[in-house]
Coordinates of C-alpha atoms and ligand atoms in Angstrom, one line a residue:
H1 CA -3.7 -46.5 -47.9
E2 CA -5.2 -46.2 -44.8
S3 CA -3.1 -45.9 -42.6
K4 CA -1.1 -43.8 -44.8
I5 CA -3.3 -41.4 -44.4
K6 CA -3.9 -41.5 -40.4
K7 CA -0.2 -41.7 -40.5
A8 CA -0.7 -38.1 -42.0
D9 CA -3.5 -36.5 -40.2
W10 CA -1.2 -37.9 -37.1
I11 CA 1.5 -35.9 -38.8
V12 CA -0.9 -33.1 -39.1
Y13 CA -1.6 -33.4 -35.9
N14 CA 1.6 -33.4 -34.5
T15 CA 2.8 -30.5 -35.7
A16 CA 0.2 -28.2 -34.9
L17 CA 1.1 -29.5 -30.9
E18 CA 5.3 -29.6 -31.9
I19 CA 4.6 -26.2 -33.6
D20 CA 3.0 -25.5 -29.6
Q21 CA 5.7 -26.7 -27.6
S22 CA 9.0 -25.0 -29.7
E23 CA 7.3 -22.0 -29.7
T24 CA 6.7 -22.3 -26.2
L25 CA 10.9 -23.7 -25.9
T26 CA 11.6 -21.2 -27.7
L27 CA 9.7 -18.0 -25.5
I28 CA 10.9 -20.3 -22.6
S29 CA 14.8 -19.8 -24.5
D30 CA 14.0 -16.2 -25.8
L31 CA 13.9 -14.9 -22.0
K32 CA 16.1 -16.8 -20.4
E33 CA 18.5 -15.5 -22.7
A34 CA 16.4 -12.1 -22.5
I35 CA 18.0 -12.0 -18.6
Q36 CA 21.6 -12.7 -19.3
K37 CA 21.8 -10.6 -23.0
N38 CA 20.8 -7.7 -20.8
Q39 CA 17.3 -7.5 -23.5
L40 CA 15.2 -6.8 -19.7
L41 CA 15.0 -2.8 -18.6
L42 CA 14.0 -1.7 -15.7
Y43 CA 12.4 1.6 -15.9
I44 CA 9.9 3.5 -13.8
Q45 CA 6.9 5.3 -13.2
P46 CA 6.5 8.7 -10.4
K47 CA 3.6 8.1 -7.3
I48 CA 3.5 12.0 -6.1
D49 CA 1.6 13.9 -2.5
V50 CA -2.0 14.0 -4.4
K51 CA -2.3 17.5 -2.5
T52 CA 1.2 18.6 -2.3
R53 CA 2.8 17.0 -5.5
K54 CA 5.6 16.4 -4.2
T55 CA 7.6 13.5 -5.8
L56 CA 7.4 10.9 -3.5
G57 CA 8.7 7.8 -5.7
G58 CA 8.2 5.0 -8.2
E59 CA 6.9 1.7 -9.8
A60 CA 9.2 -0.4 -11.3
L61 CA 8.1 -2.2 -14.5
I62 CA 9.8 -3.8 -16.3
R63 CA 9.9 -3.7 -20.9
W64 CA 11.7 -6.6 -23.0
V65 CA 13.0 -5.3 -25.6
H66 CA 13.6 -7.9 -27.7
P67 CA 16.3 -7.5 -30.7
E68 CA 13.5 -8.3 -33.4
K69 CA 10.1 -7.2 -32.3
G70 CA 11.2 -4.6 -30.5
M71 CA 9.5 -3.4 -27.4
I72 CA 7.7 -5.7 -25.7
F73 CA 5.2 -5.3 -22.7
P74 CA 4.8 -7.0 -19.8
D75 CA 1.6 -8.5 -20.3
Q76 CA 2.6 -10.7 -22.9
F77 CA 5.1 -12.4 -20.6
I78 CA 4.4 -12.1 -17.8
P79 CA 1.3 -14.5 -17.3
F80 CA 3.3 -17.1 -19.7
A81 CA 7.4 -16.1 -16.9
E82 CA 4.6 -16.9 -14.0
Q83 CA 3.3 -20.3 -15.3
T84 CA 6.9 -21.5 -17.1
G85 CA 8.5 -20.4 -13.8
I86 CA 10.9 -18.0 -15.3
I87 CA 9.1 -15.4 -13.5
S88 CA 11.4 -16.0 -10.1
E89 CA 14.1 -15.3 -13.2
I90 CA 12.4 -12.2 -13.7
T91 CA 11.6 -10.9 -10.3
N92 CA 14.9 -11.9 -8.3
W93 CA 16.8 -9.8 -11.5
M94 CA 14.4 -6.7 -10.6
L95 CA 14.8 -6.8 -6.9
L96 CA 18.7 -6.3 -7.7
R97 CA 17.7 -3.7 -10.2
A98 CA 15.5 -1.1 -8.5
C99 CA 18.2 -2.1 -5.0
Q100 CA 21.1 -1.2 -7.9
V101 CA 18.6 2.3 -9.1
L102 CA 17.9 3.6 -5.3
A103 CA 22.0 2.6 -4.7
D104 CA 22.4 5.2 -7.3
Y105 CA 20.4 7.8 -6.9
R106 CA 21.0 8.0 -3.1
S107 CA 24.6 8.3 -4.2
Q108 CA 23.4 11.8 -6.1
G109 CA 21.3 12.8 -2.5
L110 CA 18.2 11.4 -3.8
H111 CA 16.3 9.8 -1.4
M112 CA 13.4 7.9 -2.9
S113 CA 11.2 4.1 -2.6
L114 CA 11.2 2.1 -5.4
A115 CA 8.3 -0.3 -5.5
V116 CA 8.9 -3.9 -7.4
N117 CA 5.7 -5.7 -8.4
L118 CA 5.8 -9.6 -7.0
S119 CA 3.5 -12.3 -8.3
T120 CA 1.6 -15.3 -7.4
R121 CA 5.3 -18.0 -7.0
D122 CA 7.6 -14.8 -5.1
L123 CA 5.2 -15.0 -3.3
N124 CA 4.9 -19.0 -2.7
N125 CA 9.0 -18.5 -2.1
M126 CA 9.4 -19.5 1.1
E127 CA 13.9 -17.6 0.6
L128 CA 12.5 -14.0 -0.9
P129 CA 12.7 -13.4 2.6
E130 CA 16.1 -13.8 3.2
Q131 CA 16.3 -13.6 -0.4
I132 CA 15.9 -9.8 -0.6
A133 CA 17.7 -8.7 3.0
D134 CA 20.8 -9.9 1.5
L135 CA 20.2 -7.1 -1.3
L136 CA 18.4 -4.5 1.2
K137 CA 22.2 -5.5 3.4
I138 CA 24.5 -5.3 -0.2
H139 CA 23.8 -2.5 -1.8
R140 CA 23.3 -0.5 2.1
L141 CA 19.7 0.2 1.5
D142 CA 16.5 0.9 4.0
A143 CA 14.2 -1.5 3.8
K144 CA 11.3 2.0 3.7
A145 CA 13.0 2.0 0.0
L146 CA 12.4 -0.8 -1.3
K147 CA 8.1 -1.8 -1.6
L148 CA 6.3 -4.5 -2.9
E149 CA 3.0 -5.0 -5.3
I150 CA 1.0 -7.6 -4.3
T151 CA -2.1 -8.4 -5.5
E152 CA -5.4 -10.4 -4.7
G153 CA -5.2 -12.8 -7.1
S154 CA -2.0 -14.0 -6.3
L155 CA -2.3 -14.0 -2.2
M156 CA -4.8 -16.6 -3.1
Q157 CA -3.3 -19.5 -4.7
D158 CA -2.4 -20.7 -1.7
P159 CA -3.2 -17.6 1.0
E160 CA -1.5 -19.6 3.7
R161 CA 1.6 -20.0 2.4
A162 CA 1.5 -16.2 0.9
E163 CA 0.8 -15.0 4.3
T164 CA 3.9 -16.5 6.1
V165 CA 6.5 -14.9 3.6
V166 CA 3.6 -11.2 3.5
R167 CA 4.4 -11.8 7.6
K168 CA 8.5 -12.4 7.3
L169 CA 8.7 -9.5 4.1
A170 CA 6.5 -7.4 6.9
A171 CA 9.0 -7.8 10.0
M172 CA 11.8 -7.2 8.0
G173 CA 10.5 -3.4 7.9
L174 CA 8.8 -3.7 4.5
H175 CA 6.8 -2.4 3.0
L176 CA 3.8 -3.6 1.0
A177 CA 1.1 -2.7 -0.6
I178 CA -2.2 -4.6 -2.6
D179 CA -2.8 -3.2 -6.2
D180 CA -5.2 -3.7 -8.2
F181 CA -7.4 -3.3 -5.5
G182 CA -11.1 -4.5 -6.9
T183 CA -11.3 -6.9 -8.9
G184 CA -10.2 -9.5 -6.8
Y185 CA -12.2 -11.5 -5.7
S186 CA -10.5 -12.2 -2.0
S187 CA -13.2 -10.4 1.6
L188 CA -12.0 -7.6 3.2
A189 CA -12.0 -10.4 6.6
Y190 CA -8.8 -11.5 5.0
L191 CA -6.6 -8.7 4.0
R192 CA -7.9 -6.6 7.5
Q193 CA -5.5 -9.3 8.8
L194 CA -2.8 -8.7 6.2
P195 CA 0.5 -6.0 7.7
V196 CA -0.5 -4.3 4.2
Q197 CA 0.1 0.2 4.5
E198 CA -1.5 0.3 1.1
L199 CA -4.2 -0.2 -1.1
K200 CA -4.0 0.9 -4.9
I201 CA -6.6 1.5 -6.6
D202 CA -7.0 -0.4 -10.4
R203 CA -6.7 2.2 -12.5
S204 CA -10.5 1.5 -14.5
F205 CA -11.8 3.1 -12.0
V206 CA -9.4 5.8 -12.2
M207 CA -9.1 6.9 -15.7
F208 CA -12.5 7.4 -16.6
M209 CA -13.5 8.8 -11.9
D210 CA -13.9 12.8 -14.6
K211 CA -16.7 11.0 -16.5
N212 CA -18.4 8.2 -14.6
T213 CA -19.7 8.6 -11.8
G214 CA -20.4 4.5 -10.8
D215 CA -16.9 5.0 -11.6
A216 CA -16.1 7.9 -8.7
S217 CA -18.3 6.6 -6.0
I218 CA -16.0 3.1 -6.2
V219 CA -12.6 5.8 -5.7
K220 CA -14.5 7.6 -3.2
S221 CA -15.7 4.8 -1.2
T222 CA -12.7 3.0 -1.8
I223 CA -10.4 5.8 -0.1
D224 CA -12.6 6.0 3.1
L225 CA -12.5 2.4 2.9
A226 CA -8.4 2.5 3.0
H227 CA -8.6 5.1 4.8
N228 CA -11.4 3.4 8.0
L229 CA -8.4 0.8 7.9
G230 CA -5.7 2.8 8.5
L231 CA -4.1 2.2 5.3
N232 CA -2.4 4.5 2.5
V233 CA -4.4 4.9 -0.9
V234 CA -3.1 5.7 -4.5
A235 CA -4.7 5.9 -7.4
E236 CA -3.8 4.4 -10.1
G237 CA -4.3 5.9 -14.1
I238 CA -4.2 8.9 -13.8
E239 CA -5.0 10.4 -17.3
N240 CA -5.9 14.1 -17.2
E241 CA -5.9 17.0 -14.1
E242 CA -9.8 16.9 -13.3
V243 CA -8.9 13.5 -12.4
L244 CA -6.0 14.8 -10.7
G245 CA -8.1 17.1 -8.9
Q246 CA -10.7 15.2 -8.2
L247 CA -8.7 12.9 -5.9
A248 CA -7.0 15.5 -3.8
K249 CA -10.7 16.6 -3.3
L250 CA -11.3 13.4 -2.4
G251 CA -8.2 12.9 0.2
C252 CA -6.0 10.8 -1.9
D253 CA -3.1 10.4 -0.7
E254 CA -0.9 8.9 -4.0
G255 CA -1.3 8.6 -7.5
Q256 CA 0.9 8.0 -10.4
G257 CA -0.1 8.0 -14.7
Y258 CA 0.3 9.1 -17.6
F259 CA -0.4 12.7 -17.4
I260 CA 2.2 13.1 -14.4
G261 CA 4.2 10.2 -16.2
K262 CA 5.0 7.5 -18.1
P263 CA 7.4 5.1 -16.9
M264 CA 10.3 6.4 -18.1
P265 CA 14.1 4.6 -18.9
E266 CA 15.6 5.1 -15.3
K267 CA 18.1 6.9 -16.4
D268 CA 15.8 9.9 -17.1
F269 CA 13.8 9.2 -14.3
S270 CA 16.2 12.0 -13.3
I271 CA 15.4 14.8 -16.4
W272 CA 10.7 14.0 -15.3
L273 CA 11.7 15.0 -11.6
E274 CA 13.1 18.6 -12.4
R275 CA 11.1 19.6 -14.8
W276 CA 8.1 18.0 -12.3
E277 CA 9.2 19.7 -9.2
G278 CA 9.9 23.1 -11.3
Q279 CA 6.3 22.4 -12.9
N280 CA 5.1 23.0 -9.7
E281 CA 7.3 24.7 -8.0
I282 CA 8.3 22.9 -5.0
D283 CA 11.7 22.1 -4.0
I284 CA 13.2 19.3 -5.0
D285 CA 14.3 17.2 -2.2
I286 CA 12.0 14.2 -2.3
G287 CA 11.5 11.0 0.2
D288 CA 11.9 12.8 3.3
D289 CA 10.3 10.5 5.1
L290 CA 12.6 8.3 4.2
S291 CA 15.4 9.3 5.3
Ligands
C2E1 P1 0.7 -3.0 -12.5 O1 1.4 -2.7 -11.2 O2 -0.8 -2.0 -12.5 O3 0.8 -1.9 -12.8 C1 0.4 -0.5 -13.9 C2 0.2 -0.7 -15.2 O4 -1.1 0.8 -15.7 C3 1.2 0.0 -16.5 O5 0.9 -0.6 -17.2 C4 1.6 1.4 -16.3 O6 2.1 1.1 -17.5 C5 0.3 1.0 -16.1 N1 -0.5 2.5 -16.4 C6 0.1 3.9 -15.6 N2 -0.8 5.0 -15.2 C7 -1.8 4.8 -16.6 C8 -2.0 5.8 -17.3 O7 -2.4 6.9 -16.9 N3 -3.1 5.1 -18.2 C9 -3.6 3.6 -18.5 N4 -3.9 3.6 -20.1 N5 -1.7 3.0 -18.3 C10 -1.3 3.5 -17.1 P2 2.5 -2.3 -17.8 O8 3.9 -1.2 -17.1 O9 2.3 -1.9 -18.8 O10 2.5 -3.1 -16.8 C11 1.3 -4.0 -16.7 C12 1.2 -4.9 -15.4 O11 2.2 -5.8 -15.3 C13 1.3 -4.4 -14.3 O12 0.2 -3.5 -14.1 C14 2.0 -5.3 -13.4 O13 0.2 -6.7 -12.8 C15 2.7 -6.6 -14.2 N6 4.7 -6.0 -14.1 C16 4.9 -5.0 -15.0 N7 6.4 -5.2 -14.9 C17 6.5 -6.1 -13.8 C18 7.4 -6.9 -12.6 O14 8.7 -7.0 -13.1 N8 6.8 -8.3 -12.8 C19 6.3 -8.4 -12.5 N9 5.4 -9.8 -11.3 N10 4.9 -8.3 -12.3 C20 5.4 -7.2 -14.1
MG2 MG1 2.0 -2.4 -9.6
MG3 MG1 -1.3 -1.7 -10.7
MG4 MG1 -3.1 -3.4 -13.2

């Protein structure tokens, strides 16, 4: 009897483990299938000049439309994709789609920039700069049209390797932004010596800055810090007109957030653009600093 009980315990334990592993395996194969079967979508969230409200471009954000589970947001699968290594395939897909969208818009006379988010593994991939160079060449795109967003955390895993990749990308003329600034632990001394052009203030500091004076002073000092380092500064998470006005007063350069536009399917961007530019009575002539 004893052996039977032990066996039963083992089976229970083992089954629990198996469920865990098989769920992981299902998610991996689901993600692989997602890439092949076009279940991934590139959404765009617009980025504007805070002072003039002119549109400057957008950030590319991934969405996964799962056949059974519906829309899945990146926070639910990007960390997992990062752990299992499948992120490199996702990044390649996003970079390719971003270049296609940029080339598409250009053929319609729209010269804009798109920012793609990179992960830790991407920054440790020594082949990434060459892969991006190929994509730009194939789509005959100016390097400045593609921006890359990196987080402090993704730089810290293997700082030397990441720095090599970052330097190569910068040498190619790509613009780099530090994303979610203020939430990481990297030193300013380290960040200062990196060839980045932009700091994006994390939305947790921006969202309630009209109500919370502590948040407002963090945003103010980050804007000043960025400018003192010669960097462009972007605020994310602008949810109302007050915050947008406050940021303009503080001298923030660029902004994005639900008040301006939520992330949208790439085909809806031109409709949003027409409405936004009409509302703000500005010419539809975006990104002329790029041409
Ligand atoms: P992120 O790069 O910081 O992107 C900004 C996130 O803030 C987006 O969430 C966007 O929808 C959200 N957001 C923008 N404005 C507002 C606002 O006014 N209010 C609120 N509450 N939220 C706002 P999303 O699309 O769910 O993406 C979450 C994160 O997932 C991104 O944060 C980024 O770190 C990651 N991610 C998204 N797409 C990709 C991708 O293609 N590759 C990689 N590696 N990461 C990605
Ligand atoms: Mg980002
Ligand atoms: Mg961000
Ligand atoms: Mg974020």
